[in-house]
């Protein structure tokens, strides 16, 4: 069987992607750029950001700590000055600092909550006024199966991702009347975090995926593209699993 390929078209759109210098974020940036959008990439790692996107047409970069509200506001102002507005934002930035709860330090707790949850809030707060002024917008947050079911050694990560789910649903209710949708995806892809998992544990995790493998990071981007599209105008407040059936 041949599966038809859908050619997305985001020409004339401006997309902001956080954590876009590597992994899933990098693939999301590539997807939207290939679809004709101008893409602004926000990432904490200035060197990695410059290496990935520093000389690419229609890509604007800003080295930003997404948990810093003033820095985020300035970065979004820069995007608007560059492109004229913001149509889509993808809150993808994230880190892991794993430890069982009795060994979890204050810094490990706060840093993960700051990047995932506070970062999602800061960027969303900064873009919504621009979307309200335009009468349209798409907010897409990246959450996790762990945010719904927990995982040993990841109390901080699970709390952050669970918070993103609640945040997504609340924002969806608040902005719907302005023509803005807010959704999330729950991915299951090969990333640097997955690569760091010990081989025996990784084999066990892979065996639990009904389709029998972790996705390539690029396979997450079309789901984000759908939620960003006009076809998803009546979809808001959902968490879309893109996980090979893990969440069934």
CSV table of C-alpha atoms in Angstrom, one decimal:
chain,number,residue,atom,x,y,z
A,1,UNK,CA,0.0,0.0,0.0
A,2,UNK,CA,1.2,3.5,-0.8
A,3,UNK,CA,0.4,6.2,1.7
A,4,UNK,CA,-0.3,9.6,0.0
A,5,UNK,CA,2.0,12.4,1.1
A,6,UNK,CA,0.2,15.6,2.2
A,7,UNK,CA,2.1,18.8,1.1
A,8,UNK,CA,1.6,21.4,3.8
A,9,UNK,CA,1.5,25.1,2.9
A,10,UNK,CA,2.3,27.7,5.6
A,11,UNK,CA,3.5,30.4,3.2
A,12,UNK,CA,2.9,33.8,4.7
A,13,UNK,CA,2.8,32.4,8.3
A,14,UNK,CA,5.3,33.1,11.1
A,15,UNK,CA,6.0,30.3,13.5
A,16,UNK,CA,7.9,30.4,16.8
A,17,UNK,CA,9.6,27.2,18.0
A,18,UNK,CA,11.3,26.9,21.4
A,19,UNK,CA,14.1,24.4,21.9
A,20,UNK,CA,14.5,24.3,18.1
A,21,UNK,CA,18.2,23.7,17.8
A,22,UNK,CA,18.1,19.9,18.0
A,23,UNK,CA,15.8,16.9,18.3
A,24,UNK,CA,12.1,17.2,17.9
A,25,UNK,CA,12.3,21.0,17.9
A,26,UNK,CA,14.8,21.0,15.0
A,27,UNK,CA,12.5,18.8,12.9
A,28,UNK,CA,9.5,21.0,13.6
A,29,UNK,CA,11.5,24.0,12.5
A,30,UNK,CA,12.5,22.2,9.3
A,31,UNK,CA,8.9,21.1,8.7
A,32,UNK,CA,7.5,24.6,8.8
A,33,UNK,CA,10.4,26.2,6.9
A,34,UNK,CA,10.0,23.6,4.1
A,35,UNK,CA,6.2,24.4,4.1
A,36,UNK,CA,7.0,28.1,3.4
A,37,UNK,CA,6.8,29.7,6.8
A,38,UNK,CA,9.1,32.2,8.4
A,39,UNK,CA,10.4,30.4,11.5
A,40,UNK,CA,11.8,32.0,14.7
A,41,UNK,CA,13.8,29.6,16.8
A,42,UNK,CA,14.3,30.3,20.5
A,43,UNK,CA,16.9,28.1,22.3
A,44,UNK,CA,19.1,28.5,25.3
A,45,UNK,CA,22.3,27.1,23.6
A,46,UNK,CA,23.6,29.9,21.5
A,47,UNK,CA,26.4,27.9,19.9
A,48,UNK,CA,24.1,25.0,18.9
A,49,UNK,CA,21.4,27.4,17.7
A,50,UNK,CA,23.9,29.2,15.5
A,51,UNK,CA,25.3,25.9,14.1
A,52,UNK,CA,21.8,24.7,13.3
A,53,UNK,CA,20.1,27.8,11.9
A,54,UNK,CA,22.5,30.7,12.0
A,55,UNK,CA,22.8,31.1,8.2
A,56,UNK,CA,19.5,29.7,7.0
A,57,UNK,CA,17.0,31.8,4.9
A,58,UNK,CA,13.7,32.6,6.5
A,59,UNK,CA,14.9,31.6,10.0
A,60,UNK,CA,15.3,34.1,12.8
A,61,UNK,CA,17.2,32.9,15.9
A,62,UNK,CA,17.3,34.2,19.5
A,63,UNK,CA,19.4,32.7,22.3
A,64,UNK,CA,16.9,32.9,25.2
A,65,UNK,CA,16.2,31.3,28.6
A,66,UNK,CA,12.5,30.6,28.2
A,67,UNK,CA,12.0,30.9,32.0
A,68,UNK,CA,13.1,34.5,31.9
A,69,UNK,CA,10.0,36.6,31.3
A,70,UNK,CA,11.8,39.8,30.3
A,71,UNK,CA,14.1,37.9,27.9
A,72,UNK,CA,11.1,36.1,26.3
A,73,UNK,CA,9.1,39.3,25.9
A,74,UNK,CA,12.1,41.0,24.2
A,75,UNK,CA,12.6,37.9,21.9
A,76,UNK,CA,9.0,37.9,20.8
A,77,UNK,CA,9.2,41.7,20.2
A,78,UNK,CA,12.1,40.9,18.0
A,79,UNK,CA,10.2,38.3,16.1
A,80,UNK,CA,7.3,40.7,15.5
A,81,UNK,CA,9.8,43.3,14.3
A,82,UNK,CA,11.3,40.7,11.9
A,83,UNK,CA,8.1,39.1,10.6
A,84,UNK,CA,5.2,41.4,11.5
A,85,UNK,CA,3.4,39.1,13.8
A,86,UNK,CA,3.2,35.5,15.3
A,87,UNK,CA,0.7,33.0,13.8
A,88,UNK,CA,1.9,29.8,15.5
A,89,UNK,CA,4.0,29.0,18.6
A,90,UNK,CA,5.3,25.6,19.5
A,91,UNK,CA,6.5,25.3,23.1
A,92,UNK,CA,9.0,22.5,22.8
A,93,UNK,CA,11.9,23.5,25.1
A,94,UNK,CA,12.8,21.0,27.7
A,95,UNK,CA,15.5,19.4,29.8
A,96,UNK,CA,15.8,16.3,32.1
A,97,UNK,CA,17.3,16.2,35.5
A,98,UNK,CA,16.4,12.7,36.7
A,99,UNK,CA,16.5,11.3,40.3
A,100,UNK,CA,14.2,9.5,42.7
A,101,UNK,CA,12.2,11.9,44.8
A,102,UNK,CA,14.3,11.5,48.0
A,103,UNK,CA,17.5,12.3,46.1
A,104,UNK,CA,16.0,15.1,43.9
A,105,UNK,CA,17.7,18.4,44.7
A,106,UNK,CA,16.1,21.8,44.8
A,107,UNK,CA,17.9,22.8,41.6
A,108,UNK,CA,16.9,19.7,39.8
A,109,UNK,CA,13.3,20.3,40.7
A,110,UNK,CA,13.2,24.0,39.9
A,111,UNK,CA,15.3,23.8,36.7
A,112,UNK,CA,13.0,21.3,35.1
A,113,UNK,CA,9.8,23.1,36.2
A,114,UNK,CA,11.3,26.4,35.0
A,115,UNK,CA,12.2,25.3,31.5
A,116,UNK,CA,9.1,23.1,30.7
A,117,UNK,CA,6.2,24.7,32.6
A,118,UNK,CA,7.3,28.3,33.3
A,119,UNK,CA,8.8,28.5,29.9
A,120,UNK,CA,5.6,27.4,28.2
A,121,UNK,CA,3.8,30.0,30.3
A,122,UNK,CA,6.2,32.8,29.5
A,123,UNK,CA,6.2,32.3,25.8
A,124,UNK,CA,2.4,31.8,25.6
A,125,UNK,CA,1.9,35.0,27.6
A,126,UNK,CA,4.1,36.9,25.2
A,127,UNK,CA,2.5,35.8,22.0
A,128,UNK,CA,-1.2,35.9,22.9
A,129,UNK,CA,-1.6,39.7,22.6
A,130,UNK,CA,-0.2,39.5,19.1
A,131,UNK,CA,-2.6,36.6,18.2
A,132,UNK,CA,-5.5,38.5,19.8
A,133,UNK,CA,-4.8,41.5,17.7
A,134,UNK,CA,-4.7,39.4,14.6
A,135,UNK,CA,-7.9,37.5,15.5
A,136,UNK,CA,-6.2,34.1,15.0
A,137,UNK,CA,-3.4,31.9,16.3
A,138,UNK,CA,-2.2,28.4,17.1
A,139,UNK,CA,-0.5,27.4,20.3
A,140,UNK,CA,1.0,23.9,20.4
A,141,UNK,CA,2.6,22.6,23.6
A,142,UNK,CA,4.8,19.5,23.9
A,143,UNK,CA,3.9,17.3,26.8
A,144,UNK,CA,4.6,13.6,27.6
A,145,UNK,CA,3.1,10.3,28.5
A,146,UNK,CA,5.0,10.8,31.8
A,147,UNK,CA,2.9,13.8,32.5
A,148,UNK,CA,-0.2,11.6,32.6
A,149,UNK,CA,1.1,8.4,34.1
A,150,UNK,CA,4.3,9.3,36.0
A,151,UNK,CA,7.7,7.6,35.7
A,152,UNK,CA,10.2,6.4,38.3
A,153,UNK,CA,13.0,9.0,38.8
A,154,UNK,CA,11.1,11.8,37.0
A,155,UNK,CA,8.9,13.4,39.6
A,156,UNK,CA,10.0,16.8,38.4
A,157,UNK,CA,9.6,16.0,34.7
A,158,UNK,CA,6.2,14.4,35.3
A,159,UNK,CA,5.0,17.4,37.4
A,160,UNK,CA,6.1,19.8,34.6
A,161,UNK,CA,4.5,17.8,31.8
A,162,UNK,CA,1.3,17.3,33.8
A,163,UNK,CA,1.2,21.0,34.4
A,164,UNK,CA,1.5,21.6,30.7
A,165,UNK,CA,-1.6,19.5,30.1
A,166,UNK,CA,-3.6,21.5,32.6
A,167,UNK,CA,-2.2,24.8,31.3
A,168,UNK,CA,-3.1,23.8,27.7
A,169,UNK,CA,-6.7,23.1,28.6
A,170,UNK,CA,-7.0,26.3,30.6
A,171,UNK,CA,-5.5,28.5,27.9
A,172,UNK,CA,-7.7,26.8,25.3
A,173,UNK,CA,-10.8,28.0,27.2
A,174,UNK,CA,-9.4,31.5,27.7
A,175,UNK,CA,-8.4,32.2,24.1
A,176,UNK,CA,-11.0,30.4,22.1
A,177,UNK,CA,-13.2,33.5,21.7
A,178,UNK,CA,-10.3,35.3,20.0
A,179,UNK,CA,-9.9,32.7,17.2
A,180,UNK,CA,-6.9,31.1,18.9
A,181,UNK,CA,-6.6,27.4,19.6
A,182,UNK,CA,-4.3,25.7,22.2
A,183,UNK,CA,-3.4,22.1,21.9
A,184,UNK,CA,-0.6,19.7,22.9
A,185,UNK,CA,1.1,16.7,21.5
A,186,UNK,CA,2.5,13.7,23.5
A,187,UNK,CA,5.4,12.3,21.5
A,188,UNK,CA,7.4,9.1,21.6
A,189,UNK,CA,10.5,9.6,19.5
A,190,UNK,CA,14.2,8.9,19.5
A,191,UNK,CA,15.9,11.9,21.1
A,192,UNK,CA,19.0,12.7,23.1
A,193,UNK,CA,17.0,11.9,26.2
A,194,UNK,CA,16.1,8.5,24.9
A,195,UNK,CA,19.7,7.9,23.7
A,196,UNK,CA,20.8,8.3,27.3
A,197,UNK,CA,18.6,5.4,28.6
A,198,UNK,CA,20.6,2.3,29.4
A,199,UNK,CA,20.4,-0.4,26.7
A,200,UNK,CA,18.4,-3.0,28.8
A,201,UNK,CA,15.9,-0.3,29.8
A,202,UNK,CA,15.6,1.0,26.3
A,203,UNK,CA,14.9,-2.5,24.9
A,204,UNK,CA,12.2,-2.9,27.5
A,205,UNK,CA,10.7,0.5,26.6
A,206,UNK,CA,10.8,-0.4,22.9
A,207,UNK,CA,9.1,-3.7,23.5
A,208,UNK,CA,6.2,-1.8,25.1
A,209,UNK,CA,5.5,0.2,22.0
A,210,UNK,CA,2.7,-1.5,20.0
A,211,UNK,CA,4.2,-0.5,16.6
A,212,UNK,CA,7.6,-1.9,17.8
A,213,UNK,CA,9.8,1.1,17.6
A,214,UNK,CA,10.5,4.6,18.7
A,215,UNK,CA,9.6,7.2,16.0
A,216,UNK,CA,12.1,9.3,14.2
A,217,UNK,CA,11.9,12.8,15.6
A,218,UNK,CA,10.7,14.0,12.1
A,219,UNK,CA,7.6,12.0,12.5
A,220,UNK,CA,6.3,14.3,15.2
A,221,UNK,CA,6.3,17.4,13.0
A,222,UNK,CA,3.3,16.5,10.8
A,223,UNK,CA,1.1,16.2,13.9
A,224,UNK,CA,2.2,19.7,15.0
A,225,UNK,CA,1.5,20.9,11.4
A,226,UNK,CA,-2.0,19.6,11.5
A,227,UNK,CA,-2.8,21.3,14.8
A,228,UNK,CA,-1.3,24.5,13.3
A,229,UNK,CA,-3.4,24.3,10.2
A,230,UNK,CA,-6.7,25.7,9.1
A,231,UNK,CA,-8.0,22.1,9.1
A,232,UNK,CA,-7.7,22.0,12.9
A,233,UNK,CA,-9.6,25.3,13.5
A,234,UNK,CA,-12.3,23.4,15.5
A,235,UNK,CA,-9.7,21.4,17.5
A,236,UNK,CA,-8.7,22.9,20.9
A,237,UNK,CA,-7.8,21.8,24.3
A,238,UNK,CA,-6.7,18.3,23.2
A,239,UNK,CA,-3.6,16.3,23.9
A,240,UNK,CA,-2.8,14.4,20.8
A,241,UNK,CA,-0.7,11.2,21.4
A,242,UNK,CA,1.9,10.7,18.7
A,243,UNK,CA,3.4,7.6,20.4
A,244,UNK,CA,2.9,4.5,18.4
A,245,UNK,CA,0.1,3.3,20.7
A,246,UNK,CA,2.0,3.6,24.0
A,247,UNK,CA,-0.9,5.5,25.6
A,248,UNK,CA,-3.6,3.0,24.7
